[in-house]
mmCIF file of C-alpha atoms in Angstrom:
data_model
loop_
_atom_site.group_PDB
_atom_site.id
_atom_site.type_symbol
_atom_site.label_atom_id
_atom_site.label_comp_id
_atom_site.label_asym_id
_atom_site.label_seq_id
_atom_site.Cartn_x
_atom_site.Cartn_y
_atom_site.Cartn_z
ATOM 1 C CA UNK A 1 -66.053 138.749 106.522
ATOM 2 C CA UNK A 2 -65.331 135.871 104.274
ATOM 3 C CA UNK A 3 -61.499 135.751 106.059
ATOM 4 C CA UNK A 4 -62.677 135.200 108.608
ATOM 5 C CA UNK A 5 -65.132 131.670 107.463
ATOM 6 C CA UNK A 6 -62.364 130.464 105.849
ATOM 7 C CA UNK A 7 -60.563 129.964 108.690
ATOM 8 C CA UNK A 8 -63.435 129.228 110.766
ATOM 9 C CA UNK A 9 -64.434 126.792 108.195
ATOM 10 C CA UNK A 10 -61.560 125.048 108.344
ATOM 11 C CA UNK A 11 -60.421 124.415 111.792
ATOM 12 C CA UNK A 12 -64.279 122.432 112.033
ATOM 13 C CA UNK A 13 -63.061 120.344 108.909
ATOM 14 C CA UNK A 14 -59.869 119.683 111.020
ATOM 15 C CA UNK A 15 -61.634 119.185 114.126
ATOM 16 C CA UNK A 16 -64.000 116.747 112.299
ATOM 17 C CA UNK A 17 -61.470 115.065 110.531
ATOM 18 C CA UNK A 18 -59.669 114.429 113.916
ATOM 19 C CA UNK A 19 -62.635 112.365 115.561
ATOM 20 C CA UNK A 20 -63.123 110.228 112.737
ATOM 21 C CA UNK A 21 -59.722 108.796 113.481
ATOM 22 C CA UNK A 22 -60.011 106.366 116.939
ATOM 23 C CA UNK A 23 -56.936 105.680 118.378
ATOM 24 C CA UNK A 24 -55.836 102.519 118.359
ATOM 25 C CA UNK A 25 -57.711 100.456 122.061
ATOM 26 C CA UNK A 26 -57.449 97.087 123.404
ATOM 27 C CA UNK A 27 -59.696 95.548 125.636
ATOM 28 C CA UNK A 28 -58.646 92.315 126.931
ATOM 29 C CA UNK A 29 -61.383 90.140 129.730
ATOM 30 C CA UNK A 30 -59.995 87.367 131.477
ATOM 31 C CA UNK A 31 -60.979 84.758 134.462
ATOM 32 C CA UNK A 32 -60.207 85.239 137.999
ATOM 33 C CA UNK A 33 -57.476 82.607 137.060
ATOM 34 C CA UNK A 34 -55.660 85.227 135.418
ATOM 35 C CA UNK A 35 -56.691 88.097 138.747
ATOM 36 C CA UNK A 36 -52.294 90.131 139.020
ATOM 37 C CA UNK A 37 -50.366 88.857 136.510
ATOM 38 C CA UNK A 38 -49.564 91.049 133.814
ATOM 39 C CA UNK A 39 -50.622 91.211 130.465
ATOM 40 C CA UNK A 40 -48.000 92.691 128.068
ATOM 41 C CA UNK A 41 -47.808 93.436 124.383
ATOM 42 C CA UNK A 42 -44.675 93.113 121.961
ATOM 43 C CA UNK A 43 -43.879 93.584 118.916
ATOM 44 C CA UNK A 44 -43.784 90.057 116.800
ATOM 45 C CA UNK A 45 -41.462 90.643 114.409
ATOM 46 C CA UNK A 46 -39.095 91.522 116.992
ATOM 47 C CA UNK A 47 -40.195 90.899 120.437
ATOM 48 C CA UNK A 48 -39.297 93.744 121.626
ATOM 49 C CA UNK A 49 -42.218 95.628 124.359
ATOM 50 C CA UNK A 50 -45.012 97.950 122.984
ATOM 51 C CA UNK A 51 -47.163 97.652 126.540
ATOM 52 C CA UNK A 52 -47.806 95.866 129.894
ATOM 53 C CA UNK A 53 -50.168 95.826 131.933
ATOM 54 C CA UNK A 54 -51.643 93.796 135.821
ATOM 55 C CA UNK A 55 -55.119 92.442 134.999
ATOM 56 C CA UNK A 56 -57.182 93.582 137.690
ATOM 57 C CA UNK A 57 -61.216 92.957 138.157
ATOM 58 C CA UNK A 58 -60.661 90.763 135.006
ATOM 59 C CA UNK A 59 -59.931 93.411 133.062
ATOM 60 C CA UNK A 60 -56.505 95.466 130.858
ATOM 61 C CA UNK A 61 -57.422 97.964 128.654
ATOM 62 C CA UNK A 62 -54.529 99.440 126.997
ATOM 63 C CA UNK A 63 -54.827 102.847 124.617
ATOM 64 C CA UNK A 64 -51.273 103.951 124.622
ATOM 65 C CA UNK A 65 -50.253 101.735 121.650
ATOM 66 C CA UNK A 66 -48.408 103.430 119.143
ATOM 67 C CA UNK A 67 -50.783 104.372 115.663
ATOM 68 C CA UNK A 68 -48.459 102.626 113.288
ATOM 69 C CA UNK A 69 -49.864 99.509 112.722
ATOM 70 C CA UNK A 70 -48.430 96.321 114.442
ATOM 71 C CA UNK A 71 -48.791 93.065 114.791
ATOM 72 C CA UNK A 72 -48.411 92.238 118.196
ATOM 73 C CA UNK A 73 -47.886 88.768 120.041
ATOM 74 C CA UNK A 74 -50.128 89.010 123.594
ATOM 75 C CA UNK A 75 -48.065 87.472 126.827
ATOM 76 C CA UNK A 76 -49.717 86.992 129.877
ATOM 77 C CA UNK A 77 -47.166 85.910 132.273
ATOM 78 C CA UNK A 78 -44.346 85.746 129.565
ATOM 79 C CA UNK A 79 -46.559 83.284 127.822
ATOM 80 C CA UNK A 80 -48.258 84.584 124.743
ATOM 81 C CA UNK A 81 -51.755 83.528 124.785
ATOM 82 C CA UNK A 82 -52.668 85.540 121.564
ATOM 83 C CA UNK A 83 -52.412 88.249 118.561
ATOM 84 C CA UNK A 84 -53.438 91.896 117.758
ATOM 85 C CA UNK A 85 -52.955 93.618 115.221
ATOM 86 C CA UNK A 86 -52.425 97.389 116.308
ATOM 87 C CA UNK A 87 -55.312 99.773 114.622
ATOM 88 C CA UNK A 88 -57.690 102.416 114.318
ATOM 89 C CA UNK A 89 -60.455 101.201 116.709
ATOM 90 C CA UNK A 90 -61.759 99.460 119.741
ATOM 91 C CA UNK A 91 -60.912 95.492 119.110
ATOM 92 C CA UNK A 92 -61.058 93.019 121.571
ATOM 93 C CA UNK A 93 -60.231 90.103 123.339
ATOM 94 C CA UNK A 94 -60.914 87.666 125.710
ATOM 95 C CA UNK A 95 -59.099 83.986 127.094
ATOM 96 C CA UNK A 96 -61.070 81.610 125.035
ATOM 97 C CA UNK A 97 -59.657 83.526 121.857
ATOM 98 C CA UNK A 98 -56.709 83.643 120.157
ATOM 99 C CA UNK A 99 -56.679 86.402 118.490
ATOM 100 C CA UNK A 100 -58.066 90.553 118.723
ATOM 101 C CA UNK A 101 -61.314 91.169 117.002
ATOM 102 C CA UNK A 102 -63.084 94.072 115.825
ATOM 103 C CA UNK A 103 -61.200 95.921 113.131
ATOM 104 C CA UNK A 104 -60.841 95.195 110.236
ATOM 105 C CA UNK A 105 -56.916 93.929 110.162
ATOM 106 C CA UNK A 106 -58.189 92.100 113.251
ATOM 107 C CA UNK A 107 -61.741 90.584 111.797
ATOM 108 C CA UNK A 108 -59.507 89.504 108.738
ATOM 109 C CA UNK A 109 -56.706 87.634 110.433
ATOM 110 C CA UNK A 110 -58.806 85.640 113.244
ATOM 111 C CA UNK A 111 -60.451 84.481 109.846
ATOM 112 C CA UNK A 112 -57.264 83.173 108.368
ATOM 113 C CA UNK A 113 -56.864 81.683 111.788
ATOM 114 C CA UNK A 114 -59.350 79.497 111.584
ATOM 115 C CA UNK A 115 -58.407 78.684 108.301
ATOM 116 C CA UNK A 116 -55.639 77.375 109.105
ATOM 117 C CA UNK A 117 -56.747 75.092 112.055
ATOM 118 C CA UNK A 118 -59.236 73.827 110.090
ATOM 119 C CA UNK A 119 -56.061 73.193 107.387
ATOM 120 C CA UNK A 120 -53.756 71.909 110.544
ATOM 121 C CA UNK A 121 -56.052 69.703 111.690
ATOM 122 C CA UNK A 122 -56.093 67.869 108.493
ATOM 123 C CA UNK A 123 -52.405 66.976 108.793
ATOM 124 C CA UNK A 124 -51.332 67.808 104.664
ATOM 125 C CA UNK A 125 -48.778 70.040 105.212
ATOM 126 C CA UNK A 126 -48.494 70.774 101.526
ATOM 127 C CA UNK A 127 -52.523 72.370 102.181
ATOM 128 C CA UNK A 128 -50.826 73.731 104.577
ATOM 129 C CA UNK A 129 -47.553 75.895 103.315
ATOM 130 C CA UNK A 130 -49.468 75.795 100.436
ATOM 131 C CA UNK A 131 -52.330 77.993 102.220
ATOM 132 C CA UNK A 132 -49.645 80.287 104.337
ATOM 133 C CA UNK A 133 -47.390 81.196 101.090
ATOM 134 C CA UNK A 134 -50.701 82.437 99.733
ATOM 135 C CA UNK A 135 -52.356 84.463 102.690
ATOM 136 C CA UNK A 136 -48.254 86.050 102.745
ATOM 137 C CA UNK A 137 -48.829 87.691 99.692
ATOM 138 C CA UNK A 138 -52.577 88.254 99.698
ATOM 139 C CA UNK A 139 -51.452 90.863 102.847
ATOM 140 C CA UNK A 140 -47.844 91.110 101.786
ATOM 141 C CA UNK A 141 -48.613 94.655 102.837
ATOM 142 C CA UNK A 142 -50.204 94.941 105.916
ATOM 143 C CA UNK A 143 -49.234 93.771 109.073
ATOM 144 C CA UNK A 144 -50.732 90.471 108.727
ATOM 145 C CA UNK A 145 -48.113 89.270 106.188
ATOM 146 C CA UNK A 146 -45.252 89.939 109.229
ATOM 147 C CA UNK A 147 -47.314 86.266 110.644
ATOM 148 C CA UNK A 148 -47.547 84.502 107.983
ATOM 149 C CA UNK A 149 -44.311 85.802 105.834
ATOM 150 C CA UNK A 150 -43.450 83.721 109.571
ATOM 151 C CA UNK A 151 -45.508 80.689 109.435
ATOM 152 C CA UNK A 152 -43.822 80.431 106.025
ATOM 153 C CA UNK A 153 -40.224 80.675 106.921
ATOM 154 C CA UNK A 154 -40.930 77.802 108.639
ATOM 155 C CA UNK A 155 -41.374 75.760 106.501
ATOM 156 C CA UNK A 156 -40.790 76.805 103.433
ATOM 157 C CA UNK A 157 -37.623 74.786 100.799
ATOM 158 C CA UNK A 158 -34.724 76.645 101.847
ATOM 159 C CA UNK A 159 -34.647 77.074 98.661
ATOM 160 C CA UNK A 160 -37.157 79.798 98.199
ATOM 161 C CA UNK A 161 -36.687 81.801 101.104
ATOM 162 C CA UNK A 162 -34.735 84.487 99.641
ATOM 163 C CA UNK A 163 -37.397 84.575 96.807
ATOM 164 C CA UNK A 164 -39.632 85.127 99.849
ATOM 165 C CA UNK A 165 -37.686 87.847 101.224
ATOM 166 C CA UNK A 166 -36.994 89.736 97.840
ATOM 167 C CA UNK A 167 -40.133 92.020 97.737
ATOM 168 C CA UNK A 168 -41.093 92.028 102.086
ATOM 169 C CA UNK A 169 -40.649 94.715 104.645
ATOM 170 C CA UNK A 170 -38.130 95.955 105.777
ATOM 171 C CA UNK A 171 -39.510 95.339 109.371
ATOM 172 C CA UNK A 172 -39.825 91.192 108.297
ATOM 173 C CA UNK A 173 -36.093 91.516 106.309
ATOM 174 C CA UNK A 174 -34.750 92.052 109.320
ATOM 175 C CA UNK A 175 -36.506 90.422 112.247
ATOM 176 C CA UNK A 176 -34.401 88.681 114.312
ATOM 177 C CA UNK A 177 -37.296 85.639 113.960
ATOM 178 C CA UNK A 178 -36.311 85.613 109.635
ATOM 179 C CA UNK A 179 -32.850 85.552 110.884
ATOM 180 C CA UNK A 180 -33.641 83.120 112.355
ATOM 181 C CA UNK A 181 -35.952 80.825 110.946
ATOM 182 C CA UNK A 182 -33.404 81.544 107.698
ATOM 183 C CA UNK A 183 -31.257 79.610 108.689
ATOM 184 C CA UNK A 184 -34.057 76.470 110.335
ATOM 185 C CA UNK A 185 -34.106 76.282 106.147
ATOM 186 C CA UNK A 186 -30.881 76.020 105.941
ATOM 187 C CA UNK A 187 -30.220 72.943 108.333
ATOM 188 C CA UNK A 188 -33.598 70.751 106.992
ATOM 189 C CA UNK A 189 -32.301 71.580 103.894
ATOM 190 C CA UNK A 190 -29.100 70.078 104.778
ATOM 191 C CA UNK A 191 -31.417 67.129 106.651
ATOM 192 C CA UNK A 192 -33.463 66.376 103.419
ATOM 193 C CA UNK A 193 -35.165 62.997 101.560
ATOM 194 C CA UNK A 194 -31.895 61.873 100.443
ATOM 195 C CA UNK A 195 -29.295 62.880 102.883
ATOM 196 C CA UNK A 196 -27.989 60.600 105.929
ATOM 197 C CA UNK A 197 -29.749 61.177 109.602
ATOM 198 C CA UNK A 198 -27.576 62.978 111.877
ATOM 199 C CA UNK A 199 -26.466 61.861 115.293
ATOM 200 C CA UNK A 200 -27.501 63.727 118.795
ATOM 201 C CA UNK A 201 -27.163 62.722 122.690
ATOM 202 C CA UNK A 202 -30.289 61.757 124.698
ATOM 203 C CA UNK A 203 -31.272 59.393 127.758
ATOM 204 C CA UNK A 204 -32.697 56.198 128.223
ATOM 205 C CA UNK A 205 -35.939 55.764 130.423
ATOM 206 C CA UNK A 206 -32.875 54.082 133.453
ATOM 207 C CA UNK A 207 -31.252 57.359 132.785
ATOM 208 C CA UNK A 208 -28.865 56.068 131.119
ATOM 209 C CA UNK A 209 -27.035 58.446 128.053
ATOM 210 C CA UNK A 210 -26.948 57.289 124.579
ATOM 211 C CA UNK A 211 -27.129 58.343 120.952
ATOM 212 C CA UNK A 212 -30.584 58.688 118.158
ATOM 213 C CA UNK A 213 -28.093 56.701 116.252
ATOM 214 C CA UNK A 214 -27.705 53.444 118.117
ATOM 215 C CA UNK A 215 -31.641 53.176 117.638
ATOM 216 C CA UNK A 216 -31.636 53.438 113.793
ATOM 217 C CA UNK A 217 -30.975 49.772 112.618
ATOM 218 C CA UNK A 218 -29.762 49.399 109.059
ATOM 219 C CA UNK A 219 -31.866 47.304 107.080
ATOM 220 C CA UNK A 220 -35.275 48.099 108.532
ATOM 221 C CA UNK A 221 -37.108 51.404 107.922
ATOM 222 C CA UNK A 222 -36.668 53.505 111.523
ATOM 223 C CA UNK A 223 -40.000 56.043 112.609
ATOM 224 C CA UNK A 224 -38.743 58.756 113.858
ATOM 225 C CA UNK A 225 -41.387 60.535 116.523
ATOM 226 C CA UNK A 226 -40.327 63.672 117.904
ATOM 227 C CA UNK A 227 -42.940 64.638 120.453
ATOM 228 C CA UNK A 228 -43.651 65.996 124.351
ATOM 229 C CA UNK A 229 -46.127 65.333 127.218
ATOM 230 C CA UNK A 230 -47.459 68.912 127.100
ATOM 231 C CA UNK A 231 -48.404 68.951 123.423
ATOM 232 C CA UNK A 232 -51.780 68.100 122.756
ATOM 233 C CA UNK A 233 -51.442 67.003 119.294
ATOM 234 C CA UNK A 234 -48.838 64.101 119.763
ATOM 235 C CA UNK A 235 -50.141 62.360 122.355
ATOM 236 C CA UNK A 236 -53.377 62.679 120.925
ATOM 237 C CA UNK A 237 -51.752 60.463 117.983
ATOM 238 C CA UNK A 238 -50.423 57.860 120.055
ATOM 239 C CA UNK A 239 -52.831 55.357 119.102
ATOM 240 C CA UNK A 240 -52.321 55.743 116.114
ATOM 241 C CA UNK A 241 -48.525 55.199 115.718
ATOM 242 C CA UNK A 242 -49.707 52.574 119.085
ATOM 243 C CA UNK A 243 -51.780 50.460 115.599
ATOM 244 C CA UNK A 244 -49.096 51.521 113.369
ATOM 245 C CA UNK A 245 -46.191 49.800 115.186
ATOM 246 C CA UNK A 246 -48.157 46.862 116.237
ATOM 247 C CA UNK A 247 -48.445 46.475 112.886
ATOM 248 C CA UNK A 248 -45.167 46.715 111.500
ATOM 249 C CA UNK A 249 -42.798 45.987 113.962
ATOM 250 C CA UNK A 250 -41.309 43.136 112.951
ATOM 251 C CA UNK A 251 -41.733 43.710 109.617
ATOM 252 C CA UNK A 252 -39.748 45.906 108.445
ATOM 253 C CA UNK A 253 -40.153 48.807 110.716
ATOM 254 C CA UNK A 254 -38.715 50.324 113.902
ATOM 255 C CA UNK A 255 -40.216 53.190 115.779
ATOM 256 C CA UNK A 256 -38.222 55.756 118.189
ATOM 257 C CA UNK A 257 -40.623 58.170 119.887
ATOM 258 C CA UNK A 258 -37.143 61.733 120.400
ATOM 259 C CA UNK A 259 -38.504 63.203 123.577
ATOM 260 C CA UNK A 260 -38.124 67.478 122.453
ATOM 261 C CA UNK A 261 -38.546 70.233 125.498
ATOM 262 C CA UNK A 262 -39.554 68.072 128.310
ATOM 263 C CA UNK A 263 -38.256 67.270 131.152
ATOM 264 C CA UNK A 264 -37.301 63.587 131.491
ATOM 265 C CA UNK A 265 -39.183 63.105 135.071
ATOM 266 C CA UNK A 266 -42.535 64.606 132.703
ATOM 267 C CA UNK A 267 -41.622 62.654 129.642
ATOM 268 C CA UNK A 268 -41.349 58.847 131.645
ATOM 269 C CA UNK A 269 -44.706 59.410 133.128
ATOM 270 C CA UNK A 270 -46.600 60.165 129.872
ATOM 271 C CA UNK A 271 -44.210 57.188 128.762
ATOM 272 C CA UNK A 272 -46.396 55.443 131.605
ATOM 273 C CA UNK A 273 -49.847 56.883 131.224
ATOM 274 C CA UNK A 274 -49.729 56.015 127.539
ATOM 275 C CA UNK A 275 -48.492 52.624 127.651
ATOM 276 C CA UNK A 276 -45.938 53.716 124.465
ATOM 277 C CA UNK A 277 -44.152 50.508 124.535
ATOM 278 C CA UNK A 278 -41.555 51.444 121.372
ATOM 279 C CA UNK A 279 -38.386 52.952 123.115
ATOM 280 C CA UNK A 280 -37.755 56.303 123.648
ATOM 281 C CA UNK A 281 -35.553 59.048 124.347
ATOM 282 C CA UNK A 282 -35.305 61.601 126.948
ATOM 283 C CA UNK A 283 -34.015 64.961 127.080
ATOM 284 C CA UNK A 284 -32.891 66.738 124.435
ATOM 285 C CA UNK A 285 -33.672 69.407 124.740
ATOM 286 C CA UNK A 286 -33.715 71.788 121.508
ATOM 287 C CA UNK A 287 -30.859 69.700 120.387
ATOM 288 C CA UNK A 288 -33.224 67.659 118.000
ATOM 289 C CA UNK A 289 -34.954 71.789 116.277
ATOM 290 C CA UNK A 290 -31.718 72.433 116.072
ATOM 291 C CA UNK A 291 -30.293 69.561 113.448
ATOM 292 C CA UNK A 292 -33.165 68.900 111.451
ATOM 293 C CA UNK A 293 -34.746 72.615 111.003
ATOM 294 C CA UNK A 294 -38.292 72.260 112.398
ATOM 295 C CA UNK A 295 -40.527 73.895 114.183
ATOM 296 C CA UNK A 296 -43.637 72.161 115.712
ATOM 297 C CA UNK A 297 -44.481 68.871 116.933
ATOM 298 C CA UNK A 298 -45.554 65.947 115.737
ATOM 299 C CA UNK A 299 -42.938 65.875 113.358
ATOM 300 C CA UNK A 300 -42.237 62.808 111.949
ATOM 301 C CA UNK A 301 -38.977 61.065 109.765
ATOM 302 C CA UNK A 302 -38.467 58.188 108.380
ATOM 303 C CA UNK A 303 -35.539 56.556 107.588
ATOM 304 C CA UNK A 304 -34.580 54.408 105.191
ATOM 305 C CA UNK A 305 -33.164 51.408 105.248
ATOM 306 C CA UNK A 306 -29.008 52.248 104.405
ATOM 307 C CA UNK A 307 -29.809 55.313 106.243
ATOM 308 C CA UNK A 308 -30.885 58.100 104.855
ATOM 309 C CA UNK A 309 -34.412 60.133 104.971
ATOM 310 C CA UNK A 310 -36.982 59.324 102.978
ATOM 311 C CA UNK A 311 -39.406 61.878 104.262
ATOM 312 C CA UNK A 312 -39.920 64.473 106.409
ATOM 313 C CA UNK A 313 -43.238 66.149 108.126
ATOM 314 C CA UNK A 314 -45.066 63.245 105.955
ATOM 315 C CA UNK A 315 -48.897 61.938 108.399
ATOM 316 C CA UNK A 316 -48.868 58.149 109.649
ATOM 317 C CA UNK A 317 -50.955 57.192 106.773
ATOM 318 C CA UNK A 318 -48.791 58.998 103.927
ATOM 319 C CA UNK A 319 -45.813 57.059 105.982
ATOM 320 C CA UNK A 320 -47.987 53.772 106.570
ATOM 321 C CA UNK A 321 -48.363 53.592 102.190
ATOM 322 C CA UNK A 322 -44.461 54.178 101.734
ATOM 323 C CA UNK A 323 -44.036 51.225 103.506
ATOM 324 C CA UNK A 324 -46.504 49.225 102.161
ATOM 325 C CA UNK A 325 -45.507 50.656 99.084
ATOM 326 C CA UNK A 326 -42.493 49.921 99.205
ATOM 327 C CA UNK A 327 -43.109 46.549 100.936
ATOM 328 C CA UNK A 328 -44.698 45.996 97.657
ATOM 329 C CA UNK A 329 -41.995 46.288 95.235
ATOM 330 C CA UNK A 330 -39.651 44.064 97.046
ATOM 331 C CA UNK A 331 -42.024 40.913 96.895
ATOM 332 C CA UNK A 332 -42.243 41.333 92.807
#
């Protein structure tokens, strides 16, 4: 009798255990404008496809997702719209959110990303990098670490990169993204404060080929604003740059805008729409990224009277404080 009961009990326990583990599932609700478009899940680290589906009746459901936890990007017609971590349970997403919610790791990442967005609004890069570093170290043993490890490398000192990777997972160490941003860190080191600026080509507003160096005047400071017409943060800060230009033009400062990853026509339209009065170089595409190793815009670079870089990625307020300090020192 016991021989019959034991297998039955064991079988029942196995069934209960199986039922307690829910397969990963992602439910996405989208507005009418996305109807018929392709939604794809791709591995964040290596860009391999996990699954794809077509939006139908405003819905997409992903159920055939690998059991292994993976940090994924959610693309709609090729554009990253949100992030999702595959894990047991049902997570949800809609077109007004940038992170999935409903499972432990997704909820945790959503909270961290919200905190990161708040820090980004402070325009304080050291605080941003410190938060990213801590978030990586706190999550290096789960998929959230994939995102924050890469985000840290985007801004980390080149000499720190090897220490970041020393105890990283094999997935992060071997990621194409890691190799890409490790090279960017090397580029940032070569163009760090104290190093001479590096020249590149572009076009004037009239479509004439020009060199960046022709806008860097010896004997004065040059503020370089890397921007694009499609970048809302870039457009938002234009009045602040205009105020700085009005105050310091002819008083030791020149400004040059450099439009990146933008069509000349769109850049020109933005120059006219927002009444940009300082010189702007167009059609540089990704060349400045591949020279200076920055990952996001707006990106500010201050070049000194001697042609050497004074600062990188500081706010307009921080740059003005530098200018004022230099003026005060010179007047003593």
